[in-house]
Rosetta silent file (secondary structure, phi, psi, omega in degrees, C-alpha in Angstrom):
SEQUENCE: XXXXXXXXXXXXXXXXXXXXXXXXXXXXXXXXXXXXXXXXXXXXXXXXXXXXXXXXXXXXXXXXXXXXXXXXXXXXXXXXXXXXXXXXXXXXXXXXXXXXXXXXXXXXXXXXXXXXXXXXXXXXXXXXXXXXXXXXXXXXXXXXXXXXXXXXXXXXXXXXXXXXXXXXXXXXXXXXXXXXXXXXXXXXXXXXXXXXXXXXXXXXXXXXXXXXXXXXXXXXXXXXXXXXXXXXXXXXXXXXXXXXXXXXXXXXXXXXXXXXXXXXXXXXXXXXXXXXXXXXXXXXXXXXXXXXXXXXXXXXXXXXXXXXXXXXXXX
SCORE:     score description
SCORE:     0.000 S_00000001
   1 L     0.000  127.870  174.847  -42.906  -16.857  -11.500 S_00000001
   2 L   -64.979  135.591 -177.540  -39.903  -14.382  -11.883 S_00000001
   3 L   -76.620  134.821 -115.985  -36.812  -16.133  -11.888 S_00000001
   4 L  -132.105  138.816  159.057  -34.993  -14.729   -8.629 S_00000001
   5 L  -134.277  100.295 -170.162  -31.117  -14.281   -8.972 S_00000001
   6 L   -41.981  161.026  128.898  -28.859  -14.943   -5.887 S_00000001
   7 L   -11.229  109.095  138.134  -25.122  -13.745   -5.121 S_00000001
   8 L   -35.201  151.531  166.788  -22.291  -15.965   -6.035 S_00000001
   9 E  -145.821  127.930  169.152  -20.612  -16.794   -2.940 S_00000001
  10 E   -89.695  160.628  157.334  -17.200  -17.608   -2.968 S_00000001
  11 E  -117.046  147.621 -173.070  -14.960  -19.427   -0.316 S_00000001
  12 L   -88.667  167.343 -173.054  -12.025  -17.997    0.774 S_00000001
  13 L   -76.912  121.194  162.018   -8.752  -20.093    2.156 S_00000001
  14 L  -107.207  100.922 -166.473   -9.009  -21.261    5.705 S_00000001
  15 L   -36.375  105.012 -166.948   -6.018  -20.735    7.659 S_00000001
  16 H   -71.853  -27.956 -170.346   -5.564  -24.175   10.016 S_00000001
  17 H   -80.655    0.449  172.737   -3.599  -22.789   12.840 S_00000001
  18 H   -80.178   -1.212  161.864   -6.225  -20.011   13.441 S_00000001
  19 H   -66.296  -26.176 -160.336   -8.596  -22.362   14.572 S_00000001
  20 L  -102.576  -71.892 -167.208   -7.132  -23.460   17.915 S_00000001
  21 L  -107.456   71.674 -149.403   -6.384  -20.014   18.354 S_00000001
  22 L  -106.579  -44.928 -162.035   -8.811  -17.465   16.048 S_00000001
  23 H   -72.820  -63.231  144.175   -9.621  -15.166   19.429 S_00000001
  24 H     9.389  -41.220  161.568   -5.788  -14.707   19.729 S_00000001
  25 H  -118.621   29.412  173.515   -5.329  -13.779   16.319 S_00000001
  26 H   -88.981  -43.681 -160.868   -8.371  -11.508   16.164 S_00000001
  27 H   -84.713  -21.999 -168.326   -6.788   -9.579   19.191 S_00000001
  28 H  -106.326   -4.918  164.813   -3.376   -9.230   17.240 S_00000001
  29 H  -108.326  -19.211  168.122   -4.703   -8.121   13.731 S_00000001
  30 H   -58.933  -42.595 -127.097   -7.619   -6.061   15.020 S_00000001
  31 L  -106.201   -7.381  160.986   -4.878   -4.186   17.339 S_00000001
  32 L   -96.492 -102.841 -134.097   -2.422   -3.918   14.130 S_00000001
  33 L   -21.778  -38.216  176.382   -5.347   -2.551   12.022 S_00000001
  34 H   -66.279  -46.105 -138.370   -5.494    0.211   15.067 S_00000001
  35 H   -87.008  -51.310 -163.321   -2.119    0.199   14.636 S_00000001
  36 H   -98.258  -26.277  159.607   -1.725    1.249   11.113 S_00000001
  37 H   -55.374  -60.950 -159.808   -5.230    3.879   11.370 S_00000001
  38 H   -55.129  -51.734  139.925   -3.265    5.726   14.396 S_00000001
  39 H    -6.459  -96.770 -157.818   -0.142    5.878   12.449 S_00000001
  40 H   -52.717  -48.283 -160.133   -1.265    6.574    9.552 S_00000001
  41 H   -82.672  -48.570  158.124   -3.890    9.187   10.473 S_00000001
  42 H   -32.651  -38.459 -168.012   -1.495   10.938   13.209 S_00000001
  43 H   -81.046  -32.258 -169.686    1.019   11.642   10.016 S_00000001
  44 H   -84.039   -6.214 -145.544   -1.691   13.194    8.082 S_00000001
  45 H  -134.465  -38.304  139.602   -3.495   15.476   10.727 S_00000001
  46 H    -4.445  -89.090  175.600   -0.021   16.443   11.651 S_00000001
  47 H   -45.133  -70.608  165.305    1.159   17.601    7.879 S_00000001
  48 H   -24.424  -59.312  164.788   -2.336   19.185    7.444 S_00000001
  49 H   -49.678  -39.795 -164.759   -2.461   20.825   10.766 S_00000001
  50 L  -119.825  134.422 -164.632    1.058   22.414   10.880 S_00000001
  51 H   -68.145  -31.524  176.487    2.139   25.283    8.130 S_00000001
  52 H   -64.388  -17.472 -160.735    5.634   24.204    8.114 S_00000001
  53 H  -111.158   13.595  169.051    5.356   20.943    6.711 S_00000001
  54 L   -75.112   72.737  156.042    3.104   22.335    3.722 S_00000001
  55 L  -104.351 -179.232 -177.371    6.292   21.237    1.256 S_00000001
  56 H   -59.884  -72.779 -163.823    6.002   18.978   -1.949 S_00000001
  57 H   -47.204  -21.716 -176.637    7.617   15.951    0.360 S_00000001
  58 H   -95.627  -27.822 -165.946    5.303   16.089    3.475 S_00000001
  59 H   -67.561  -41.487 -167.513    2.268   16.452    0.628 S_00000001
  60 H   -76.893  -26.514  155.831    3.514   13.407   -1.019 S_00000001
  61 H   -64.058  -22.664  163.115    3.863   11.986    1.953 S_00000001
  62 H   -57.189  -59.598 -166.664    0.313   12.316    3.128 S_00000001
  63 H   -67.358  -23.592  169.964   -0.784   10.545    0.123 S_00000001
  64 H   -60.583  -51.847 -154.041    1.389    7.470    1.330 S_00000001
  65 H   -76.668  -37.401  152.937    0.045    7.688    4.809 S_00000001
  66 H   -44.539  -80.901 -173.010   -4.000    8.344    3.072 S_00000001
  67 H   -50.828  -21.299 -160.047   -3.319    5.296    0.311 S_00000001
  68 H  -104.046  -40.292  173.856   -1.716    2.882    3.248 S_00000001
  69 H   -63.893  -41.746 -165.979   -5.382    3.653    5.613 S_00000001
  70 H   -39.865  -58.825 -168.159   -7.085    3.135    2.051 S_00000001
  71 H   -63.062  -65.738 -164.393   -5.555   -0.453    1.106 S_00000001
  72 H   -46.405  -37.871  163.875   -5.648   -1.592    4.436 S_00000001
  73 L   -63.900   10.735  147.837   -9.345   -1.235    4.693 S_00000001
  74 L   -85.858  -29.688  165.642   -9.777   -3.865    1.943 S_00000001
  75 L  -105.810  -42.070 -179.187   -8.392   -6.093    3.641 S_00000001
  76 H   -69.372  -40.344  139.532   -8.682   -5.989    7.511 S_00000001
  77 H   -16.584  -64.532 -148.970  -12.612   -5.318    8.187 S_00000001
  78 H   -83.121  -41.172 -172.319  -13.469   -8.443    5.972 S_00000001
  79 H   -72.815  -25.324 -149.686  -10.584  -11.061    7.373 S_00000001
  80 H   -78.462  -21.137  147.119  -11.105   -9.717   11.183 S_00000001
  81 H   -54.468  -45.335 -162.802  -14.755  -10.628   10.326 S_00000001
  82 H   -74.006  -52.003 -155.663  -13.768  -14.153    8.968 S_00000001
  83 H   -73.308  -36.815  165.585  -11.620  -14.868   11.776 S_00000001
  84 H   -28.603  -77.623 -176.186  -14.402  -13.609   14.481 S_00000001
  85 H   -93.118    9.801 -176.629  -17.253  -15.918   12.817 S_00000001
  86 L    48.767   62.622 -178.162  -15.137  -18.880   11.037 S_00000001
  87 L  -137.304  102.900 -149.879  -17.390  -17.801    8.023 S_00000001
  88 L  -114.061   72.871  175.217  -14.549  -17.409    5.465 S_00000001
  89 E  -136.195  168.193  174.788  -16.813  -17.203    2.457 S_00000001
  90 E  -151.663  153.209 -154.864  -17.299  -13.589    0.139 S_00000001
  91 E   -93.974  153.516  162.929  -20.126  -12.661   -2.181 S_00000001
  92 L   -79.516 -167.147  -96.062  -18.126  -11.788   -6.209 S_00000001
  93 L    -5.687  -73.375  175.472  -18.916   -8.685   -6.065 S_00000001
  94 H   -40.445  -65.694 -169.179  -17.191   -7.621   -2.413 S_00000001
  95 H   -19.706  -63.853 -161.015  -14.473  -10.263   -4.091 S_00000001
  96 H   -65.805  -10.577 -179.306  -14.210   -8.139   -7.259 S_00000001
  97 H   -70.263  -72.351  179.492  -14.552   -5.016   -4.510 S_00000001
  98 H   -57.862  -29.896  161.843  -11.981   -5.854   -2.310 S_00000001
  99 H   -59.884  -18.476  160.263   -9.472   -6.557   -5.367 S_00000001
 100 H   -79.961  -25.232  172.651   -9.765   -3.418   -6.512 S_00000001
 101 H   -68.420  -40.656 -152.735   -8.909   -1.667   -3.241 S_00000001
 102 H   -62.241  -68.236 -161.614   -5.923   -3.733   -2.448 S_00000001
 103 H   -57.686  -32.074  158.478   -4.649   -3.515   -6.067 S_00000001
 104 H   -13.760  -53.054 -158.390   -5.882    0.006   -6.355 S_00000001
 105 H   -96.781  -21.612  174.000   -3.547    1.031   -3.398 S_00000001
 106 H   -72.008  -46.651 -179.061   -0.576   -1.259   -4.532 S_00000001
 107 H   -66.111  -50.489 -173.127   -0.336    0.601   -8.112 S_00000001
 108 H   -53.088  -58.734  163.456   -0.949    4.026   -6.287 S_00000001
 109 H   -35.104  -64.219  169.941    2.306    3.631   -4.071 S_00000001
 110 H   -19.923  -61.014  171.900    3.894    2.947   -6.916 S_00000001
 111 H   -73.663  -34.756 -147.097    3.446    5.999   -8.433 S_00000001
 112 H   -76.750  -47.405 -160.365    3.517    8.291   -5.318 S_00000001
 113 H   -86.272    3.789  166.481    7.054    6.770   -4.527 S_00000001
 114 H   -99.883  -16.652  178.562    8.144    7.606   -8.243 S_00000001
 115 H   -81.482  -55.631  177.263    6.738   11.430   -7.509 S_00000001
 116 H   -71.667   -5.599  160.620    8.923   11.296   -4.546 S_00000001
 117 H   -79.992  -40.555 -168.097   12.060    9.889   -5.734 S_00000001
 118 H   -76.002  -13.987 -170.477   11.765   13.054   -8.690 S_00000001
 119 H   -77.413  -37.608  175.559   10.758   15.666   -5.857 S_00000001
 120 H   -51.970  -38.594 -152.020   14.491   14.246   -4.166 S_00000001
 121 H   -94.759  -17.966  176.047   15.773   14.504   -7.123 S_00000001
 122 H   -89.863  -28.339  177.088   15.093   17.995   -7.946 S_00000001
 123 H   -63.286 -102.277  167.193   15.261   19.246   -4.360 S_00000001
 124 H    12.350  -79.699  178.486   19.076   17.934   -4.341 S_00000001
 125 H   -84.783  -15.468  170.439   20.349   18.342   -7.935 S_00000001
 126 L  -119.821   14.643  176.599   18.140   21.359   -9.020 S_00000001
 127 L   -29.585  -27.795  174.641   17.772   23.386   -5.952 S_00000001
 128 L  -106.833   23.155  166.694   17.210   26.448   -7.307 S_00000001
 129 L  -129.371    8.002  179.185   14.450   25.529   -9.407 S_00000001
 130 H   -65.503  -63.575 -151.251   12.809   23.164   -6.684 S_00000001
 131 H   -67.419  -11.124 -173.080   10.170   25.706   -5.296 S_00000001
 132 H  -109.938  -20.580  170.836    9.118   26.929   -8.968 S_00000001
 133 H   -84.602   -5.423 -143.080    8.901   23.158  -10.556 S_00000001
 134 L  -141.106   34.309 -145.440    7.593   21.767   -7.700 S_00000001
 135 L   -91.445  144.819 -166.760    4.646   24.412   -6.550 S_00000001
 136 H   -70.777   14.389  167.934    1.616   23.011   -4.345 S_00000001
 137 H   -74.910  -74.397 -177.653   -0.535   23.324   -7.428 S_00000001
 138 H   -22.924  -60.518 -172.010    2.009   21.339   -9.361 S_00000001
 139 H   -61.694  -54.309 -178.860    1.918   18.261   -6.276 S_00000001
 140 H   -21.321  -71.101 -178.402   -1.964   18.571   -6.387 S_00000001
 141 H   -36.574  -47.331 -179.160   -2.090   17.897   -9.739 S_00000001
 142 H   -78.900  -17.748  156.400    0.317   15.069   -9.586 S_00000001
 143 H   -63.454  -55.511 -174.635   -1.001   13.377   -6.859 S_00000001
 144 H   -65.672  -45.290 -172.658   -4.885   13.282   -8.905 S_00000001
 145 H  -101.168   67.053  165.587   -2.871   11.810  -11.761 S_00000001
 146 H  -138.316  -47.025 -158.773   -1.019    8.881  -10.035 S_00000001
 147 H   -70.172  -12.399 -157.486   -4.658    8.206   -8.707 S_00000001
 148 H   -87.276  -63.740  135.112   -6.543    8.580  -12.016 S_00000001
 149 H    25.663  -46.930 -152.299   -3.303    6.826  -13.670 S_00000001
 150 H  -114.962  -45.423 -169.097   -3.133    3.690  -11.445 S_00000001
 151 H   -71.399  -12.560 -164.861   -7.334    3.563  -11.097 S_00000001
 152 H   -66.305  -57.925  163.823   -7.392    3.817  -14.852 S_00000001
 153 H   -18.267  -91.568 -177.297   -5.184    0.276  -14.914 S_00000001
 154 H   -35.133  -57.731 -152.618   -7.585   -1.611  -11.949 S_00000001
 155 H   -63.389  -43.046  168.746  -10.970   -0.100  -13.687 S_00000001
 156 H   -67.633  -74.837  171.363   -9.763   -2.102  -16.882 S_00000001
 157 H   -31.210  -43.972  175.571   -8.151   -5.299  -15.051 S_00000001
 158 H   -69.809  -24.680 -170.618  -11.716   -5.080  -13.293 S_00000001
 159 H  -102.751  -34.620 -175.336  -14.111   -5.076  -16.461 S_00000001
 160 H   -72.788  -90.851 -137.459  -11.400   -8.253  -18.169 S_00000001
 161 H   -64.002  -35.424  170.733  -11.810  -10.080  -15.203 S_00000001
 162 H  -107.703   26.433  131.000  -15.112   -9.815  -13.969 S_00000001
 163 L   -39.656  -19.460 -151.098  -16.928  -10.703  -17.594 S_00000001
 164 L   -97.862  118.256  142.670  -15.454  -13.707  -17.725 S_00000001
 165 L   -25.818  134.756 -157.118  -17.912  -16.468  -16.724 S_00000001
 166 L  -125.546  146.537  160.584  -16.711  -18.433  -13.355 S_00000001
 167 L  -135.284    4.353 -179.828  -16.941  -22.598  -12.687 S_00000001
 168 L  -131.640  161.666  161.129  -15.132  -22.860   -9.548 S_00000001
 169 L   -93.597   -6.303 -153.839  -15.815  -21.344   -6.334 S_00000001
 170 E  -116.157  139.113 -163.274  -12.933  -21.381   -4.258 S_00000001
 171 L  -137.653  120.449  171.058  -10.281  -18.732   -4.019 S_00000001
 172 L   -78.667   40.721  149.456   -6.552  -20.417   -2.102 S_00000001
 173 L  -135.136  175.082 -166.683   -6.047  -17.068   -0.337 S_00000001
 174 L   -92.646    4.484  171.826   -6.854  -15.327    2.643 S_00000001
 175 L   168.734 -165.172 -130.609   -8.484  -12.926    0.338 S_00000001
 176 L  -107.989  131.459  160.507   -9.287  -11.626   -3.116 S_00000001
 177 L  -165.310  179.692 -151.590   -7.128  -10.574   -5.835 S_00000001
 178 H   -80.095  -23.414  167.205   -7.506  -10.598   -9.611 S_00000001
 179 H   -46.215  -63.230 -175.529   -5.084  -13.395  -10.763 S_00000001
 180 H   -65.301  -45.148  154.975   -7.180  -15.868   -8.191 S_00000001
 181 H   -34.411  -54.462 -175.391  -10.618  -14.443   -9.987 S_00000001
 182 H   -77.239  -16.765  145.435   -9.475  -14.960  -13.210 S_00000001
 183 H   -49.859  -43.234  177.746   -8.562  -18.479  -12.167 S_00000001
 184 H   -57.579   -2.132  172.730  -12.156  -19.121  -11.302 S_00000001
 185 L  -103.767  152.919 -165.546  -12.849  -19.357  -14.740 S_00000001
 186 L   -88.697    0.870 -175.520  -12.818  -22.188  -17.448 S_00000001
 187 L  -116.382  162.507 -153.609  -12.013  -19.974  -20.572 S_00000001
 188 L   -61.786  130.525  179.181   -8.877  -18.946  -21.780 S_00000001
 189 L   -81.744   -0.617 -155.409   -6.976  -15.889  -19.562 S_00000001
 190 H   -68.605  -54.455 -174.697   -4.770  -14.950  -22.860 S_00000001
 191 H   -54.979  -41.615 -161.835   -6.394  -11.634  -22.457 S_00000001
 192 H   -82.202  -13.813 -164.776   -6.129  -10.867  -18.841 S_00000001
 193 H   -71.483  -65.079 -115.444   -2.075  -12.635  -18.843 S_00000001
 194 H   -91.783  -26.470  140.533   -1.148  -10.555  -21.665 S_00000001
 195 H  -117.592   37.768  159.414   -2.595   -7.352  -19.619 S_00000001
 196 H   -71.907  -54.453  170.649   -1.605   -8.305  -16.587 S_00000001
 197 H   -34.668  -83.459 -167.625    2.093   -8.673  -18.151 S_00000001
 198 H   -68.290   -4.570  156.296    1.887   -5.574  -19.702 S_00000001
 199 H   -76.280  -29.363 -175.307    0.611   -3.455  -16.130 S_00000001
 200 H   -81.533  -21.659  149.671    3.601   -5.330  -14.528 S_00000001
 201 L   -62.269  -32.317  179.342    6.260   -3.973  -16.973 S_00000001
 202 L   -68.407  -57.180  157.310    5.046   -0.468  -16.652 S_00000001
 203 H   -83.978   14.813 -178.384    5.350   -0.669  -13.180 S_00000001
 204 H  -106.687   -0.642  169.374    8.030   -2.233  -12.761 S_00000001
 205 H  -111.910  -15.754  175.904   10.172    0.243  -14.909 S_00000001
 206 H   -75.455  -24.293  167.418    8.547    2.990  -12.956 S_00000001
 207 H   -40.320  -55.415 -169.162   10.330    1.051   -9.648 S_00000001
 208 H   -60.373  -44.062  153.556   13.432    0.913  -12.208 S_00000001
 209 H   -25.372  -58.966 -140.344   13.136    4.895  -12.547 S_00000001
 210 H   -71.534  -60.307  177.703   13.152    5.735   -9.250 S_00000001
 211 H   -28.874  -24.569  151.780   16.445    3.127   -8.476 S_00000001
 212 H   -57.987  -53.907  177.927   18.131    5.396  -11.594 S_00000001
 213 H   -48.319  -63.162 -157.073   17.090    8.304  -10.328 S_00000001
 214 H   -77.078   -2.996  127.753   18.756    7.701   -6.931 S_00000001
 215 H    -9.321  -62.723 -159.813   22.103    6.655   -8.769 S_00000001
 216 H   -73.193  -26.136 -177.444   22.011   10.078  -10.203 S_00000001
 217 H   -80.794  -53.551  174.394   21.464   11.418   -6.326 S_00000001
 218 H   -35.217  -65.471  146.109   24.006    9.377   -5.346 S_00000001
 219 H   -30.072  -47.239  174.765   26.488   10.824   -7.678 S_00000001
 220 H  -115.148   11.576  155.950   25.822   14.016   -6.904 S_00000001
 221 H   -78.942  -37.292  175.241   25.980   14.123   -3.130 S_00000001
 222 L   -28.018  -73.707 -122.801   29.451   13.176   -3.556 S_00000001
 223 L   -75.177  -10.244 -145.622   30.484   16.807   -4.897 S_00000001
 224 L  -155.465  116.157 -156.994   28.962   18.248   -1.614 S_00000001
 225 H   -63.271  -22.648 -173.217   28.607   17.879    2.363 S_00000001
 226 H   -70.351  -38.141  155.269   25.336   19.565    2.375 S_00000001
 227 H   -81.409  -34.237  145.213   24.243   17.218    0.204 S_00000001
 228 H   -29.471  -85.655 -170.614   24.869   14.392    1.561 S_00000001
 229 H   -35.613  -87.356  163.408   24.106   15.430    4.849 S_00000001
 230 H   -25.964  -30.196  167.917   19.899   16.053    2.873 S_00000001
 231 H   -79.886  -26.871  170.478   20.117   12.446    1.228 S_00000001
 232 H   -56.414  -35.156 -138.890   20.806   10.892    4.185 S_00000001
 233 H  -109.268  -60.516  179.963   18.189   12.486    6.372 S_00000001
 234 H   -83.595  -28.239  174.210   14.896   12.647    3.755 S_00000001
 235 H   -54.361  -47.442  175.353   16.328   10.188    1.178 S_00000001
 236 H   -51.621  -55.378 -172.809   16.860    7.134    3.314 S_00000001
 237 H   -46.505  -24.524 -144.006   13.352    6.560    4.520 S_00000001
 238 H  -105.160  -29.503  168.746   12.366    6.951    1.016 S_00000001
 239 H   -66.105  -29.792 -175.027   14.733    3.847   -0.108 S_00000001
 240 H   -70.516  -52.422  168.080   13.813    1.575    2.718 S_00000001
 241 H   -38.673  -58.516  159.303   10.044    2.254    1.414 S_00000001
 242 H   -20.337  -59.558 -164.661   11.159    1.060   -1.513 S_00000001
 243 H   -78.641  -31.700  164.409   12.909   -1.890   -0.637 S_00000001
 244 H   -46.941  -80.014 -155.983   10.196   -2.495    1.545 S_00000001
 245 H   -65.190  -26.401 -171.514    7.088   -2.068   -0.606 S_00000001
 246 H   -77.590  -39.061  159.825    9.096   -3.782   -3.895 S_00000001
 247 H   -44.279  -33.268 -176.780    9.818   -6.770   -1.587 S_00000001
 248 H  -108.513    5.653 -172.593    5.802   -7.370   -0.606 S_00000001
 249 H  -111.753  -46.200 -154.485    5.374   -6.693   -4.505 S_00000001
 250 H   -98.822  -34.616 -168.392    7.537   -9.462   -6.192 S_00000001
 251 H   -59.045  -59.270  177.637    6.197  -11.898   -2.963 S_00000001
 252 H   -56.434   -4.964  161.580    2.727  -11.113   -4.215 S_00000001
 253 H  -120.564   14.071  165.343    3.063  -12.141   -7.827 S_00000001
 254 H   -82.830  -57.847 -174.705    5.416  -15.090   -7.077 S_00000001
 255 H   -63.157  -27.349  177.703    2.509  -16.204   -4.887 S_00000001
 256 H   -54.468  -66.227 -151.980   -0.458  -14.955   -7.276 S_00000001
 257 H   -78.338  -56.821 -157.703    1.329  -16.558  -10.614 S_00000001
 258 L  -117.419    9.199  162.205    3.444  -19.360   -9.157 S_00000001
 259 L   -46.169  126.968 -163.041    1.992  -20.361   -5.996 S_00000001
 260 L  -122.594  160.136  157.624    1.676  -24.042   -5.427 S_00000001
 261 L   -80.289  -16.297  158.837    0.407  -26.202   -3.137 S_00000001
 262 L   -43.914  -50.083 -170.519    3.567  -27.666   -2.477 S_00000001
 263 L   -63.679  137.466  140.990    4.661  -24.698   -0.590 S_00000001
 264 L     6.699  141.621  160.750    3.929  -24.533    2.970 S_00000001
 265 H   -82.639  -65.154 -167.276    0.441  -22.817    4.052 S_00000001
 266 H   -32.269  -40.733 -164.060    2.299  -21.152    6.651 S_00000001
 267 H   -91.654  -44.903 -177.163    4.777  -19.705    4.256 S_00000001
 268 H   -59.397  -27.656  157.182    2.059  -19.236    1.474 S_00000001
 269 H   -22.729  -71.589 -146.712    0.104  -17.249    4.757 S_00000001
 270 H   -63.007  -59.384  176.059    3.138  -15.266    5.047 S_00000001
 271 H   -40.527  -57.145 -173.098    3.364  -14.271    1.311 S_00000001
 272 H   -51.885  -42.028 -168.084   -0.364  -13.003    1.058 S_00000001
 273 H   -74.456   -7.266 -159.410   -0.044  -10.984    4.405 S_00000001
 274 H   -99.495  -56.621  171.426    3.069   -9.341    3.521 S_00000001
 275 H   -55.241   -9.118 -154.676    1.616   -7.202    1.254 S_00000001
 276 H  -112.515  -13.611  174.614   -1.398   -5.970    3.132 S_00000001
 277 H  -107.713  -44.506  177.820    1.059   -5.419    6.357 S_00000001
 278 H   -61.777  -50.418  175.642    4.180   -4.676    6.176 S_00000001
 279 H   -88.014  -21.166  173.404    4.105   -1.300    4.360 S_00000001
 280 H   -46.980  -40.116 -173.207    1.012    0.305    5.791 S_00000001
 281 H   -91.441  -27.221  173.696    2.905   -0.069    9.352 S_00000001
 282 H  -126.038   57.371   45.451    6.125    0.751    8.091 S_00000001
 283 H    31.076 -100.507 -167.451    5.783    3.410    5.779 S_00000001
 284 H   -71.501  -13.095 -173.518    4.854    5.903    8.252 S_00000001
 285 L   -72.539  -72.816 -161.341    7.152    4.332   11.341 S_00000001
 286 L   -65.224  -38.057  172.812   10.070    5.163    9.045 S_00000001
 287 L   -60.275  -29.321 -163.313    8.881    8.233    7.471 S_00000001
 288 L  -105.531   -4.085 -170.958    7.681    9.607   11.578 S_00000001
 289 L  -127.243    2.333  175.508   10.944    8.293   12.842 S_00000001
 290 L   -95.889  -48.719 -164.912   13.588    9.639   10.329 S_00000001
 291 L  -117.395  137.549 -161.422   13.005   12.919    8.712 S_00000001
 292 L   -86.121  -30.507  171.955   13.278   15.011   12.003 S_00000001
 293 H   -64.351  -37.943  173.766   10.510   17.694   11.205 S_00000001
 294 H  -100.189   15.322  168.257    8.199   15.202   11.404 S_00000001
 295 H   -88.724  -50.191 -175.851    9.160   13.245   14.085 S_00000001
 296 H   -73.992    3.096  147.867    9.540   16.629   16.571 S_00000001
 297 L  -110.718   41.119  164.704    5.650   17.503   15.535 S_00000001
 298 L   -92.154  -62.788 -160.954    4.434   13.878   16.291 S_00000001
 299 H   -94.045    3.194  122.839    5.688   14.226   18.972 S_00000001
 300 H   -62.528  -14.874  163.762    5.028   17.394   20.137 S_00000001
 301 H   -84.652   -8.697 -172.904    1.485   17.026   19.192 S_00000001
 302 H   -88.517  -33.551  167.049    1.572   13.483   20.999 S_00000001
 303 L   -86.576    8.404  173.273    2.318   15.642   23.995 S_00000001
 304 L  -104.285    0.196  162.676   -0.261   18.311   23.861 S_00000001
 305 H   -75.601  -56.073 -148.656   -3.079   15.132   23.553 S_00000001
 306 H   -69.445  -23.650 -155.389   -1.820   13.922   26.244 S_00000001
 307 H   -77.990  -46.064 -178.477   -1.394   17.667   28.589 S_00000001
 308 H   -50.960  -84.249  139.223   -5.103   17.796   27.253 S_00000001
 309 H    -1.234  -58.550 -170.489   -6.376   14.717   28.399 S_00000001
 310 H   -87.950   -4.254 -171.104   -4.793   15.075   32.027 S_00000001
 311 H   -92.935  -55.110  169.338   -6.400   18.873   32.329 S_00000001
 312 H   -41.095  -43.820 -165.743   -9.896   16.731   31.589 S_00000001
 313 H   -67.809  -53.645 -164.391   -9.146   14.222   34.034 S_00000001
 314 H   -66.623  -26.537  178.695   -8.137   16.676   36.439 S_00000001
 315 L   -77.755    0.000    0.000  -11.453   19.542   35.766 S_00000001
C-alpha cells in the first residue's frame, strides 16, 4: 500500500478575549480590511485614471497604496476566517505562504519609501534635472527592482527556512512569520540568524538613507520660501510614513526575536497587529489627506460616484 502523505498542520495563537466576543471582533477587522481595500484602491484608480497625477511621486505612490492591498491580504482573509470558525490552526505551506506575503510587502515599502525620499530629493535640490532623471520609464524600472530586490531577500529567507525539518507545532502569534517557523525546528538557526541579521542591516541603512537624505532637504529649504513651502506640503506625509511604518518595524522584531511570555498577551496582540494595520490604513489617509492634488481628485471623484448613483436611483 502507497504510503499516503498528509499536510502539517500548525496551530496558531489563540487570542482569549476574542472568545467572549469573536462576532464583535469579526465585524471590526472585516470592516477595517474594507477599510484599507477602499482606501487603498480609491488612491490607485484615481492616479491611474487622471493625466495629471502621472508624476514620479503619485507613481510611487501607487505602489504604496498596491503593496499595502498586497500585505494586507496575507493576513486578513486567513485571521477573519480563524476568528469566524475558532479554528486557529494553518497547513506549513499557507504558513510558509502567508510569511512570504507579509514579509514580502514589509521589505517592498522599504524600498518604495527610499525611491521616494530620492524622488524629494531631486525634485527639491535638483529641480532642473528632476523631469530628465526621473522619466516614467526610469520609475517603471525602479519600482520592478525594489520588487525583484526585496522578493529576491524573502525567496531566499523562504528556501533557509522551510528545509529545515520542524518538531513543534505551535506558532505564539496570531499568524505566520519566518522567525516563529524557524523556531519550529530542533536544529541549529546559525544560518537563518546570521541571514536574518544581515537582511535587517541592509534595510535598516536603507531607512538610515532616507533620514540623511531628508537632513540634506532640510538644509536646503532653508535658502528658499518655495522650498519650504514643497517640503512641507509633499514631504511631510512622506516622514510620518516613515515614522509610522519604522515604528510597526522595530515592534515586529522586538516581538519576533525577544518576545516573551512574560509580556502581556494583550500587549504581545498589539505588537503583531501593528504591523499588518497601522500602515496599510494610514499610508494612504495621510498621503489622500495632505498632498492637495490628491486629496481634490478623491474627492472630486468621490462626488461624481455619488451624482452617479443618485441619477440610478432616480431613472
Amino acid at each position: 500500500m502507497d504510503n499516503v502523505s498528509y499536510p502539517v498542520i500548525l496551530t496558531l495563537m489563540v487570542p482569549k478575549e476574542t472568545k467572549s466576543y469573536k462576532h464583535v471582533y469579526f465585524i471590526c477587522f472585516l470592516a477595517l480590511y474594507l477599510l484599507i481595500l477602499s482606501i487603498n484602491i480609491r488612491l490607485v484608480m484615481v492616479i491611474i485614471m487622471e493625466k495629471a497625477l502621472h508624476e514620479p511621486m503619485y507613481m510611487f505612490l501607487c505602489h504604496v497604496c498596491i503593496n499595502g492591498v498586497y500585505g494586507a491580504s496575507g493576513f486578513y482573509p486567513k485571521f477573519l476566517s480563524d476568528l469566524i470558525f475558532d479554528s486557529y490552526v494553518i497547513s506549513f505551506h499557507m504558513c510558509a505562504l502567508q510569511t512570504y506575503v507579509i514579509y514580502s510587502s514589509l521589505l517592498s515599502e522599504i524600498t518604495i519609501l527610499t525611491l521616494m525620499s530620492y524622488d524629494r530629493y531631486v525634485a527639491i535640490c535638483k529641480p532642473l534635472e528632476y523631469h530628465s532623471k526621473l522619466t516614467k520609464i526610469t520609475c517603471v524600472k525602479l519600482i520592478m527592482f525594489s520588487w525583484i530586490f526585496t522578493n529576491g531577500f524573502c525567496v531566499t529567507a523562504a528556501l533557509l527556512t522551510n528545509l529545515r525539518p520542524i518538531c513543534k507545532y505551535h506558532i505564539d502569534k496570531l499568524y505566520c512569520d519566518n522567525w516563529s517557523i524557524v523556531k519550529l525546528s530542533c536544529v541549529s538557526s546559525f544560518v537563518n540568524n546570521v541571514f536574518g541579521y544581515a537582511t535587517t542591516v541592509i534595510f535598516s541603512s536603507f531607512i538610515i538613507l532616507i533620514i540623511v537624505s531628508y537632513f540634506k532637504l532640510i538644509s536646503a529649504c532653508k535658502a528658499s520660501l518655495e522650498s519650504r513651502r514643497k517640503f512641507w506640503q509633499t514631504c511631510l506625509p512622506h516622514i510620518l510614513s516613515l515614522i509610522n511604518f519604522t515604528s510597526a518595524y522595530l515592534f515586529d522584531i522586538i516581538y519576533s526575536r525577544y518576545g516573551s511570555n512574560d509580556i502581556p498577551e494583550s500587549l504581545r496582540n498589539f505588537l503583531a497587529l501593528e504591523l499588518v494595520i497601522v500602515p496599510p490604513v494610514f499610508n494612504p489617509l495621510i498621503y489622500g489627506l495632505n498632498i492637495r492634488a490628491v486629496r481634490k481628485r478623491v474627492i472630486l471623484s468621490c462626488v461624481a460616484a455619488s451624482e452617479n448613483v443618485l441619477k440610478r436611483v432616480k431613472i
